[in-house]
XYZ file of C-alpha atoms in Angstrom:
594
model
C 119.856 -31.055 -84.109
C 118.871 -30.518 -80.253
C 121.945 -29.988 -78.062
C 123.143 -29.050 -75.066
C 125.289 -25.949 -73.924
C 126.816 -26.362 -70.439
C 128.691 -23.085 -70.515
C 127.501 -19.344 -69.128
C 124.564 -17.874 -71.481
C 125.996 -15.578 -74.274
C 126.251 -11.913 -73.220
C 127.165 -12.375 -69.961
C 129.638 -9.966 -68.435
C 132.804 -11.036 -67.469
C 136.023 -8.488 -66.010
C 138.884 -7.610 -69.030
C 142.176 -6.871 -67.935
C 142.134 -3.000 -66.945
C 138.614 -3.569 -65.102
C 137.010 -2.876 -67.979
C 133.786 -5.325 -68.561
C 132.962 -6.884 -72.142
C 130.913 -9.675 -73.644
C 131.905 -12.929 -73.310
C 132.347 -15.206 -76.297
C 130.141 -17.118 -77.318
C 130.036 -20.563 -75.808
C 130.807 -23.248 -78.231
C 127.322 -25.263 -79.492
C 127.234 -28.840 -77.540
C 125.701 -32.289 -78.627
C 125.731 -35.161 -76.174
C 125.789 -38.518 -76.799
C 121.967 -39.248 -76.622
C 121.560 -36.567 -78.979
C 124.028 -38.622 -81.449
C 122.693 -42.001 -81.597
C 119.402 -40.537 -81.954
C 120.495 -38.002 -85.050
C 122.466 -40.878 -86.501
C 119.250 -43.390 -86.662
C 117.314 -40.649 -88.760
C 119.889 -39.582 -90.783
C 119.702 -43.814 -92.793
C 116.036 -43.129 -92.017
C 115.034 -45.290 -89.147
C 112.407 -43.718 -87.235
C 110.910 -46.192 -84.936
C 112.419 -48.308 -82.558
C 111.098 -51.017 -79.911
C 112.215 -51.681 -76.840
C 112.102 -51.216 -72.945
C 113.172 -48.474 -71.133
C 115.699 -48.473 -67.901
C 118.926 -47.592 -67.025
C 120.651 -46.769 -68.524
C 118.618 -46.364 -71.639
C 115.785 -44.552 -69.744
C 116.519 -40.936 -71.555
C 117.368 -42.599 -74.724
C 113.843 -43.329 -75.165
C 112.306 -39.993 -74.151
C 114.612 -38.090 -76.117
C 113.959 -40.437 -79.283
C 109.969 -39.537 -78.865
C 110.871 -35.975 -78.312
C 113.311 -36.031 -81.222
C 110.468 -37.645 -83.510
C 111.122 -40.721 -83.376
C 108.384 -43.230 -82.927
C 109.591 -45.508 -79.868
C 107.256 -48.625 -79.081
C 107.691 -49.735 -75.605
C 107.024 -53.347 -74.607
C 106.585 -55.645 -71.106
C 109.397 -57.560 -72.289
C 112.534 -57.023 -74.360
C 112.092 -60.854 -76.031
C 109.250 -59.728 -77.526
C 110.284 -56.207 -78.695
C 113.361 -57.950 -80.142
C 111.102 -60.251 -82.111
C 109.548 -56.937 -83.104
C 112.777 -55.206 -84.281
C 113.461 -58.579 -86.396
C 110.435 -59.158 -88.810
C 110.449 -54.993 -88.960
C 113.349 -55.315 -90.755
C 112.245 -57.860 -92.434
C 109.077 -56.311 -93.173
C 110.922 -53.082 -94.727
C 114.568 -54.343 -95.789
C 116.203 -51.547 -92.747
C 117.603 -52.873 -89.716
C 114.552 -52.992 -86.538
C 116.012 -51.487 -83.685
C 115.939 -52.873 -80.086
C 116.618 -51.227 -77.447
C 117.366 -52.473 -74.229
C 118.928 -52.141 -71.043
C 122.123 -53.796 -69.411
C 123.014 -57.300 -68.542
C 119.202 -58.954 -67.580
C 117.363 -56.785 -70.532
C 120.349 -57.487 -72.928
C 119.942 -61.424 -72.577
C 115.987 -61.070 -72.462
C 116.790 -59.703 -76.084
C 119.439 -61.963 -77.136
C 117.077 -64.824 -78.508
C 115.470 -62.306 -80.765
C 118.904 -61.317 -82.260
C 120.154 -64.749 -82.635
C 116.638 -65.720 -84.058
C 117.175 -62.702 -86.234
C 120.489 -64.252 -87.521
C 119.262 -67.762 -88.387
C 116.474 -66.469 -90.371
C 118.274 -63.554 -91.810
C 116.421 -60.784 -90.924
C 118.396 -57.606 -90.568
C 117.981 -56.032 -86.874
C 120.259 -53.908 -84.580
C 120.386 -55.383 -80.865
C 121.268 -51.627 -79.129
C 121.922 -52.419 -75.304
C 123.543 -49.931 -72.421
C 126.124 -51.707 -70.643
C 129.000 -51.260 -67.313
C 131.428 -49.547 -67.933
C 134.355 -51.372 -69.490
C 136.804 -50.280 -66.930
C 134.819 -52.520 -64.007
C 133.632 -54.938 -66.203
C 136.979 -55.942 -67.396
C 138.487 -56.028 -63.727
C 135.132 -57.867 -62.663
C 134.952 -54.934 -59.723
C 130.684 -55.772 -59.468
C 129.599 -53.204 -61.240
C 125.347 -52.485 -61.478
C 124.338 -55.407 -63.866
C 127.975 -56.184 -64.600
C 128.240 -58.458 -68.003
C 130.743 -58.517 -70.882
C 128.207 -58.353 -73.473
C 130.081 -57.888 -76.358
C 131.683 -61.419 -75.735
C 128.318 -63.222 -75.099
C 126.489 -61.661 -78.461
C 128.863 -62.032 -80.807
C 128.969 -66.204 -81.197
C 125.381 -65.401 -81.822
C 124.993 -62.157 -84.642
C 126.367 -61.337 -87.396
C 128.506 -59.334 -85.941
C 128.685 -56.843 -82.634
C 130.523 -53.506 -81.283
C 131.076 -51.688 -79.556
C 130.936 -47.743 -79.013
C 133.039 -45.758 -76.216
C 133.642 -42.402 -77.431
C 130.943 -39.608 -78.894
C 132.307 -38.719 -81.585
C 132.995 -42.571 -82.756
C 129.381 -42.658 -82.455
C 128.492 -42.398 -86.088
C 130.601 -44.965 -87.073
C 129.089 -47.613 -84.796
C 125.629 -47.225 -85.914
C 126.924 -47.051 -89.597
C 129.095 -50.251 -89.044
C 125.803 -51.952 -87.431
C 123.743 -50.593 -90.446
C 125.994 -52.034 -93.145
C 126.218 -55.486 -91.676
C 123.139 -56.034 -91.150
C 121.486 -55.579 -94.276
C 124.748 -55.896 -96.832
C 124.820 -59.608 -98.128
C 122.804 -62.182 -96.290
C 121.332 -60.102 -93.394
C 121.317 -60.729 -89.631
C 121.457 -59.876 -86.698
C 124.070 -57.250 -85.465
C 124.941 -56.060 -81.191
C 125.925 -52.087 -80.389
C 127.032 -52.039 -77.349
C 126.698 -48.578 -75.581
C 127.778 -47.973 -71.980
C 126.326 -45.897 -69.653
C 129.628 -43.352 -70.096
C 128.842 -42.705 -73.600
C 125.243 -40.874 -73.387
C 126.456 -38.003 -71.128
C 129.561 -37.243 -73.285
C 129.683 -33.738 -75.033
C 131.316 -32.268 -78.005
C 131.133 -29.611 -80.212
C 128.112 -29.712 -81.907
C 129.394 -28.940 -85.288
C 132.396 -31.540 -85.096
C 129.736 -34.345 -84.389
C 127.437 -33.563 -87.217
C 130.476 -34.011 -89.295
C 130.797 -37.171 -87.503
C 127.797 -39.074 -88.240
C 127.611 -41.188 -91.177
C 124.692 -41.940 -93.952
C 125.598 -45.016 -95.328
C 125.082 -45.060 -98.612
C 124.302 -48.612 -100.995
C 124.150 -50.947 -98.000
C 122.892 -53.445 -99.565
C 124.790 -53.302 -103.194
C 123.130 -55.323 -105.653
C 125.739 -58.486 -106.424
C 125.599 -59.854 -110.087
C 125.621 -63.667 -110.637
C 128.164 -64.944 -113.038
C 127.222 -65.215 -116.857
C 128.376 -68.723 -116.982
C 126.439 -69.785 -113.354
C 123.360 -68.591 -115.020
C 124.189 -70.289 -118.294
C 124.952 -73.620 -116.599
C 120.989 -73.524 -114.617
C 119.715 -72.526 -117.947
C 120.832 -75.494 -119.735
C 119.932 -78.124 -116.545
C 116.630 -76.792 -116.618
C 116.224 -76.899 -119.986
C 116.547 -80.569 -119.865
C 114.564 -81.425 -116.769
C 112.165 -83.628 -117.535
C 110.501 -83.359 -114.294
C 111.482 -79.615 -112.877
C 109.952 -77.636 -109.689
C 110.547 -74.398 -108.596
C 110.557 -73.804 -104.541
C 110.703 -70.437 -103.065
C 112.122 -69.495 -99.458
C 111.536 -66.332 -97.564
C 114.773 -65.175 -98.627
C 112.586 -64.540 -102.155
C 109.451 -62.618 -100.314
C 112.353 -60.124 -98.696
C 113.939 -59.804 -101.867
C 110.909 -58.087 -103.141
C 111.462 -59.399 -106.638
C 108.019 -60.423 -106.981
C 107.304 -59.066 -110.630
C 110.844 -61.052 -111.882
C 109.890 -64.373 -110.105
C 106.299 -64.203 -111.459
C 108.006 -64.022 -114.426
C 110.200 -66.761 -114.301
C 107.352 -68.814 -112.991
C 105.105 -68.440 -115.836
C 107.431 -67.677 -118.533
C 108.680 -71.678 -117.548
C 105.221 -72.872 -117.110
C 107.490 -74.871 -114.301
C 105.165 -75.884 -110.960
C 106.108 -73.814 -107.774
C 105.867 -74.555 -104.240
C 106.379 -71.639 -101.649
C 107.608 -72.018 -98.265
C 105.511 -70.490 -95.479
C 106.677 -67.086 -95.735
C 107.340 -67.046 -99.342
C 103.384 -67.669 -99.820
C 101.563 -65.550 -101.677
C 104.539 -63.929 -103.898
C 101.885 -65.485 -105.865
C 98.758 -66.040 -105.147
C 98.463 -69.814 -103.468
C 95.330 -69.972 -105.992
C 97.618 -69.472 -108.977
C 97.620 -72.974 -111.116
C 101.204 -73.639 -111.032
C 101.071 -73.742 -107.539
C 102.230 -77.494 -106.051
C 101.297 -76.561 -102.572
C 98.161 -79.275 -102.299
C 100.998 -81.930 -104.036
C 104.016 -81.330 -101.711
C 104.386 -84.624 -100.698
C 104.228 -85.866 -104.560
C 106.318 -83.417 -106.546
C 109.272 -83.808 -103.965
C 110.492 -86.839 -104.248
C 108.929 -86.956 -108.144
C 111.162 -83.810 -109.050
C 114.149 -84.327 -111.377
C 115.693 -80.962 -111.629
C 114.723 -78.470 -108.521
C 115.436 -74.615 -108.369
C 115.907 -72.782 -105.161
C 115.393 -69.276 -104.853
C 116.134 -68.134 -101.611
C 115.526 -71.168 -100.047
C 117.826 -73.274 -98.048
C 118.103 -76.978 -97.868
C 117.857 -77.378 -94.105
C 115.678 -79.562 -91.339
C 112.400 -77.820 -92.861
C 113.027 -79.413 -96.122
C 114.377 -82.367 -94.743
C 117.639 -81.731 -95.573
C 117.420 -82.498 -99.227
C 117.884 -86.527 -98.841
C 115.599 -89.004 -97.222
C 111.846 -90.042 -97.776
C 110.732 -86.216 -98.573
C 113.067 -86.331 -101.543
C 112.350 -90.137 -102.633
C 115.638 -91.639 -100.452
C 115.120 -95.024 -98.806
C 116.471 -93.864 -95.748
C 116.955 -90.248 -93.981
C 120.749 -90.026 -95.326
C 119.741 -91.571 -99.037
C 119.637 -89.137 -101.910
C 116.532 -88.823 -103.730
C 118.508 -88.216 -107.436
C 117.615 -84.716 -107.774
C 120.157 -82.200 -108.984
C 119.526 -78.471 -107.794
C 120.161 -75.070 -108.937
C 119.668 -72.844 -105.933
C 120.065 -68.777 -106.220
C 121.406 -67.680 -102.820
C 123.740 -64.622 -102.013
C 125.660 -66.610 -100.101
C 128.341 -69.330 -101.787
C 128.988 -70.644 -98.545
C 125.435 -72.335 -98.577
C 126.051 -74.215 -101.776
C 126.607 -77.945 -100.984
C 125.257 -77.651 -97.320
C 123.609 -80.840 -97.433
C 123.853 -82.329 -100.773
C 125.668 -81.273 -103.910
C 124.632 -78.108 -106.033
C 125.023 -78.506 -109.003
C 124.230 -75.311 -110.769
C 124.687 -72.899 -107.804
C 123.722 -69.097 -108.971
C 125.430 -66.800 -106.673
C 124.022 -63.348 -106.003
C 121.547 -61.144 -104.859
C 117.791 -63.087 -105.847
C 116.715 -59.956 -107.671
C 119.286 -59.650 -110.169
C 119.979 -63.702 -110.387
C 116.744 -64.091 -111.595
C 116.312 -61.662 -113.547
C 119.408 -62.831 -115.142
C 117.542 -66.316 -115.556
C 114.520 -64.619 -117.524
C 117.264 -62.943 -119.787
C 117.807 -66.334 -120.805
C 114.394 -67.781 -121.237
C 113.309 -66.853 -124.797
C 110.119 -67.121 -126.818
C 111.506 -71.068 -127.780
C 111.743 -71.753 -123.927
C 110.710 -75.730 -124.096
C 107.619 -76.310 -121.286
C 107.488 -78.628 -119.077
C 106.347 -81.778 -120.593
C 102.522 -82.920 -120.341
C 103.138 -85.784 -118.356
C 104.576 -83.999 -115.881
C 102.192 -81.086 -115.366
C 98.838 -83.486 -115.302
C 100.655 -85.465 -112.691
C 101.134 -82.688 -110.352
C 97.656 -80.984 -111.355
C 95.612 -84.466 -110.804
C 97.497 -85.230 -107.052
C 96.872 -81.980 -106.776
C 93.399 -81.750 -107.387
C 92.647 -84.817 -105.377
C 93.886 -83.409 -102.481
C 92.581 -79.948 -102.604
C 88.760 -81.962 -102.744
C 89.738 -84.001 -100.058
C 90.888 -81.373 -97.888
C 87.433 -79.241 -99.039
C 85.191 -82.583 -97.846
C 87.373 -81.976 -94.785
C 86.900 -78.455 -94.031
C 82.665 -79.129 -94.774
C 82.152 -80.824 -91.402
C 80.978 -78.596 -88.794
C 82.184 -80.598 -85.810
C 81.253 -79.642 -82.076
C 82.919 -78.725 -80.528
C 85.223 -77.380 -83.397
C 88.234 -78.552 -84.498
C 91.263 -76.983 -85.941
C 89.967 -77.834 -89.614
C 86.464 -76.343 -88.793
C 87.804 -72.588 -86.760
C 90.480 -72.368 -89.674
C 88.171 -72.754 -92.440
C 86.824 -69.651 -91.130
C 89.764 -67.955 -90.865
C 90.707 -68.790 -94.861
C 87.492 -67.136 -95.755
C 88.129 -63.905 -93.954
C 91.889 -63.643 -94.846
C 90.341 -64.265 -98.556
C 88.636 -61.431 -97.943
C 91.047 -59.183 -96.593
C 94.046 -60.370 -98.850
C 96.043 -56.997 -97.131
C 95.865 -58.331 -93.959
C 99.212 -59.374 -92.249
C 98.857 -63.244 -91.132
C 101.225 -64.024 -88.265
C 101.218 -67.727 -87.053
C 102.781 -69.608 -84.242
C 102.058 -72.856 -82.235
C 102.862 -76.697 -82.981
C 99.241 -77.599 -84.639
C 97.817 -74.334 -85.016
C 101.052 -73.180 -87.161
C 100.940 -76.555 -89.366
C 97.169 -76.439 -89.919
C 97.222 -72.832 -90.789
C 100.132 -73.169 -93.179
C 98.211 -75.622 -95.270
C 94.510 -74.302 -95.077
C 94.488 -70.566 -95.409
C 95.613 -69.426 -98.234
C 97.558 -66.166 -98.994
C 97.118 -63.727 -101.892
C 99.894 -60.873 -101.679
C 103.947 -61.455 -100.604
C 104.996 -60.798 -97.395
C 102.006 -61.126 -95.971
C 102.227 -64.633 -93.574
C 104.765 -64.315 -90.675
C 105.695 -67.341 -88.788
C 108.222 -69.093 -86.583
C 110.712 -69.606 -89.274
C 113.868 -71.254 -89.766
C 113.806 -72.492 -85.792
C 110.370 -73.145 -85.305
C 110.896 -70.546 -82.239
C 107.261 -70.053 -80.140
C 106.806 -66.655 -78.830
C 107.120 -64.643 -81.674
C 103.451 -64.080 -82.454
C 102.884 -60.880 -80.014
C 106.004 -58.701 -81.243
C 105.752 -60.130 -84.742
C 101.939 -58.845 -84.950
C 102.743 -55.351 -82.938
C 105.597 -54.834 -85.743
C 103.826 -55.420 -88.385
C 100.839 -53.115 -87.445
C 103.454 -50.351 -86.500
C 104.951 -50.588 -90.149
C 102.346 -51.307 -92.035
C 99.211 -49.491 -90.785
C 97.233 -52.735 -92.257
C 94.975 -55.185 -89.879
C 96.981 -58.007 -88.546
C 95.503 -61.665 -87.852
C 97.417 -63.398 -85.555
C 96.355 -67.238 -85.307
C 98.077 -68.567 -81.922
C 98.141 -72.015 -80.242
C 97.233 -71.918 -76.652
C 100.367 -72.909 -75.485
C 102.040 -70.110 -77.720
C 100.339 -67.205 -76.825
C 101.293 -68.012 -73.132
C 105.295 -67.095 -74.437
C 103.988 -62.894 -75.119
C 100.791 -62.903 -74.247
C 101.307 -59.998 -71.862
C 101.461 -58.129 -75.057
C 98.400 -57.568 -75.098
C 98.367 -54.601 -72.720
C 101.207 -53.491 -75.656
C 98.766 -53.384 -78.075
C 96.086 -52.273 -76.576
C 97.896 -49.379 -75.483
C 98.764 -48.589 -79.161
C 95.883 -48.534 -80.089
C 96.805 -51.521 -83.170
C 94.176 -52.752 -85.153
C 95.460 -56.644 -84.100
C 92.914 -59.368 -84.026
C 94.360 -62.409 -81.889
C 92.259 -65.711 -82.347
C 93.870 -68.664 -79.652
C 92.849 -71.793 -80.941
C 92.470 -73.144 -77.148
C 92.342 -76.844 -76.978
C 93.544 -76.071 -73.027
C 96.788 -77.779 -73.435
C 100.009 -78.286 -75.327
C 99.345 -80.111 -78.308
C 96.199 -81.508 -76.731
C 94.262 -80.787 -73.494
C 93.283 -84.524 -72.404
C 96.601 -86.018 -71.287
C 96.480 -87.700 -67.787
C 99.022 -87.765 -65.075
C 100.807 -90.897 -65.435
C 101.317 -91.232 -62.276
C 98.033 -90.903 -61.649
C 98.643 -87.957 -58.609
C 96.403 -84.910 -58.483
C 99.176 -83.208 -60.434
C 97.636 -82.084 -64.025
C 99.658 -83.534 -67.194
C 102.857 -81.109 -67.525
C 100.944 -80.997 -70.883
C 97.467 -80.075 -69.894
C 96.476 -75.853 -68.665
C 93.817 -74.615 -66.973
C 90.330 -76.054 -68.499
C 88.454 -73.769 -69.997
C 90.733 -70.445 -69.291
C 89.019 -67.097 -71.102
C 92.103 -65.582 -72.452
C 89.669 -63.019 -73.949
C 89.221 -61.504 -70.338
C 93.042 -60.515 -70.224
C 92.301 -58.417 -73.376
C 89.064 -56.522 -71.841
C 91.019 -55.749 -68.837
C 93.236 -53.553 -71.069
C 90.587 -51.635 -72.950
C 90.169 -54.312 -75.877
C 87.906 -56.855 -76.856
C 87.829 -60.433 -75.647
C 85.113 -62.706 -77.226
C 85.025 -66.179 -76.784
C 83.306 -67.952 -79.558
C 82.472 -72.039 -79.319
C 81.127 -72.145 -83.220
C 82.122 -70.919 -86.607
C 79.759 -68.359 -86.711
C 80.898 -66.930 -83.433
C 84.256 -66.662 -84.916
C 83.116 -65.325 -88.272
C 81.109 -62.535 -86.500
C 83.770 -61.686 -84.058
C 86.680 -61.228 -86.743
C 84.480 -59.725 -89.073
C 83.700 -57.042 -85.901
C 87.635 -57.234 -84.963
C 88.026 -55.933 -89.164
C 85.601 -53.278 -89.340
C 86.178 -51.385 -86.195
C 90.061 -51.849 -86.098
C 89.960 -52.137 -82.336
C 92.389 -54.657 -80.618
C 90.460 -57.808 -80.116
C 91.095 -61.320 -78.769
C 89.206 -64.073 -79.907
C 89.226 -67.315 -77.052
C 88.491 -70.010 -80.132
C 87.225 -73.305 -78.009
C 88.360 -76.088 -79.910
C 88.303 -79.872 -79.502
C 90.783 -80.989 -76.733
C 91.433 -84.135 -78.079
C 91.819 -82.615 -82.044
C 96.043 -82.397 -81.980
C 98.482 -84.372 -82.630
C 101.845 -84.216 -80.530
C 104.802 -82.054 -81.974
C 102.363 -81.407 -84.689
C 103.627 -82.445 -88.129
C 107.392 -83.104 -86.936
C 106.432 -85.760 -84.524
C 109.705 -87.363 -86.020
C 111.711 -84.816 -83.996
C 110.680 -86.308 -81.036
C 112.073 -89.912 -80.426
C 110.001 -90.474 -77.586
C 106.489 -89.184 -78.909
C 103.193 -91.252 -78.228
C 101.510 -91.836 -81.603
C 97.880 -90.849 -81.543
């Protein structure tokens, strides 16, 4: 444990009564309070943290590196926050974020609260005022209450002022933001607090390694009878899996449970590829069918909200957006409180998704009924006659391309490279992407998420390269990439093997809107025609390639794969090819129909 010893050097004479000279004692051993965070971090075993250095978190971050500690500095703290969040999502321990006061500490407070609504555990560390100004409002350097603003938005937030309480925080911060559904959590750290010193011995006793953070918690023998015995009667069941089932990393029990029912699955976006999208239960090509055709549906780690349509309405076979479609649901969540969020639960399993369903194929014996025949060659012929319409589709070689015709090329690489880490963002690029490429292994595709948030694509990719070690395709919309972009310098600096592809149809949503006003003002929804966004990678040290046809793509990931070298692909696309607020056009009242 490095520390510091402001006292006189051992051995140093000093005068005894009688003017006789001895040695002096020996100078207690000293830790500060940068020393303490650090040794507290690696003690629960997190050793890399993202962030931004500045005051007053400037020696923080050299002291980290010099400590061990991997720190990844970005050109923004939005994006390093993003970072910290699928990290921890990534590995199931909190992602750090470091940042500095007041400016830095809101720059990172839409990854925490992002963090929070998609329940991914992170650890929003900031420096603040001290409290003793901030509470009088005297102006202190980037004066801010901080504590007060993040909390409303985490899971929860403190707040550290002495050294040796130091453990305790980042314990506290560990605990909560892993134990039970996970989130985002705030540690507030004033400037005060890094320079404090105490005996080196009474802080190791100090720090904390939490142990069982995330306890497993057992569902109820009579919840798990009472799903048994409605899906044992559904006549018409579905199984959908949420994200909440890819972190679980219970991917051997719901394969089970999955084939042991013969029941059909459908994965949301991050949940694809807990099994393969190829496997034959899967009801990805039929959403639209077996949702509103589903009697009986089980949720595993899935919740009920906007991106399912709330569970009523047209999705779910309602004749309005606040009708029920009929269904009855069994949904396996941690959390009671999301039981009956939208509609009624009527078999809700509560407890952690590993042990729930396990639990579930405890119950499921050798005389387990299967779904009946009807059923299954429903789903498999709507099935089937989508995925050959969408292959008739994805035939066409179109110039210049389209979405269907650069992501066709990206399914056959990712096919190829099943280890690869997907990350998607953008309006049409992110819907297009979800249903074309295909994913092979779990917690491998990395989107927007619960809020549909742009922006995340840079951090999300640099994260999972940092801790993985495993090539990372990032597919961005135009207008996306323009929220981290800078990034790029980020990666390139790290040396990640990231290969960016910008499907750039040189606007939002679409490039060929026209001033209504007819001035010489461009559409607020039109950018810069034909802008090489592979230039801002080469002036970092990477690759940029612009490629106009599928085989210029093909090559240029294929290169991006093999040599592991940062790379940005400028994908030219067809202006015209998108449609406005991509698939959720709904959202917007006001949205031209094209």
């Amino acid at each position: 444990m490095a520390t510091v010893t402001p006292t006189a050097p051992a051995g140093q004479a000093t005068e005894q009564a009688g003017g006789t000279a001895a040695p002096a004692a020996q100078a207690p051993e000293q830790i500060d309070g940068f020393h303490l965070v650090i040794e507290a971090l690696r003690l629960n075993g997190i050793d890399t943290v993202f962030g931004l250095p500045g005051i007053p978190i400037t020696d923080l971050t050299r002291k980290a590196q010099a400590a061990g500690m991997r720190v990844i500095s970005f050109r923004h703290e939005q994006n390093a926050g993003y970072a910290a969040s699928i990290a921890g999502f990534l590995t199931g321990k909190p992602g750090i974020c470091l940042t500095v006061s007041a400016p830095g500490f809101l720059n990172g407070l839409t990854a925490l609260a992002n963090a929070t609504t998609n329940c991914f555990p992170m650890i929003l560390v900031s420096g603040s005022s001290e409290r003793e100004i901030v509470d009088l409002q005297q102006g202190d350097y980037e004066e801010m209450d901080q504590l007060a603003i993040a909390r409303p938005l985490c899971k929860a937030a403190f707040r550290v002022l002495h050294a040796e309480d130091i453990g305790v925080g980042v314990a506290r911060a560990i605990r909560a933001a892993v134990s039970g559904r996970p989130g985002g959590v705030y540690l507030d750290l004033p400037a005060k607090l890094f320079p404090q010193s105490i005996d080196a011995e009474a802080g190791r006793r100090s720090l904390i390694r939490v142990v069982d953070p995330a306890p497993r918690q057992i569902p109820a023998p009579e919840a798990v009878q009472r799903a048994l015995d409605l899906l044992k009667g559904a006549k018409r069941p579905l199984i959908l899996l949420g994200k909440g089932a890819a972190y679980a990393r219970a991917d051997d029990a719901i394969r089970a449970l999955v084939e042991k029912t013969g029941i059909p699955y459908l994965p949301m976006s991050m949940a694809k590829g807990i099994l393969p999208d190829t496997h034959p239960q899967c009801a990805s090509a039929a959403r639209s069918f077996v949702l509103p055709e589903a009697d009986v549906v089980l949720l595993v780690g899935a919740r009920l909200n906007w991106l399912l349509s709330h569970g009523k309405g047209k999705t779910w076979g309602g004749k309005s957006a606040k009708d029920w479609g009929g269904q009855k649901f069994i949904q396996v969540d941690i959390s009671p409180q999301e039981a009956d969020s939208n509609v009624a639960i009527d078999a809700p399993v509560v407890g952690d998704i590993g042990s729930c369903v396990a639990a579930l194929n405890a119950g499921i014996g050798a005389g387990w009924p299967r779904p009946p025949a009807e059923w299954l060659a429903a789903v498999g012929e709507r099935k089937a006659r989508n995925v050959a319409k969408m292959a008739e589709t994805l035939a066409k070689d179109p110039a210049p391309m389209n979405f269907h015709s650069a992501l066709n090329v990206v399914r056959d690489i990712v096919k190829a490279n099943p280890d690869a880490i997907l990350v998607n963002e953008g309006a049409n690029a992110l819907d297009f992407t979800r249903s074309i490429v295909d994913m092979y292994k779990p917690r491998r595709r990395l989107d927007v998420g619960t809020w549909g948030v742009m922006g995340i694509g840079m951090g999300f990719s640099i994260a999972a390269a940092v801790t993985s070690g495993e090539q990372v395709i990032a597919i961005e919309g135009d207008s996306a990439f323009g929220f981290s972009g800078m990034e790029v310098e980020t990666i390139c600096r790290y040396n990640l093997p990231v290969c960016i592809v910008i499907l750039n149809n040189n606007g939002v949503y679409r490039g060929d809107e026209k001033n209504l006003a007819g001035g010489t003002d461009p559409s607020p929804m039109v950018f810069v025609k034909g802008a090489r966004y592979d230039r801002m990678m080469e002036a970092f040290g990477g690759v940029g390639v612009q490629a106009s046809t599928p085989a210029q793509l093909r090559a240029a990931m294929e290169e991006a794969i093999r040599s592991r070298r940062p790379t940005l692909v400028n994908a030219i696309i067809d202006e015209g090819a998108g449609t406005e607020s991509g698939r959720i056009t709904a959202l917007n009242p006001t949205a031209k129909k094209k």
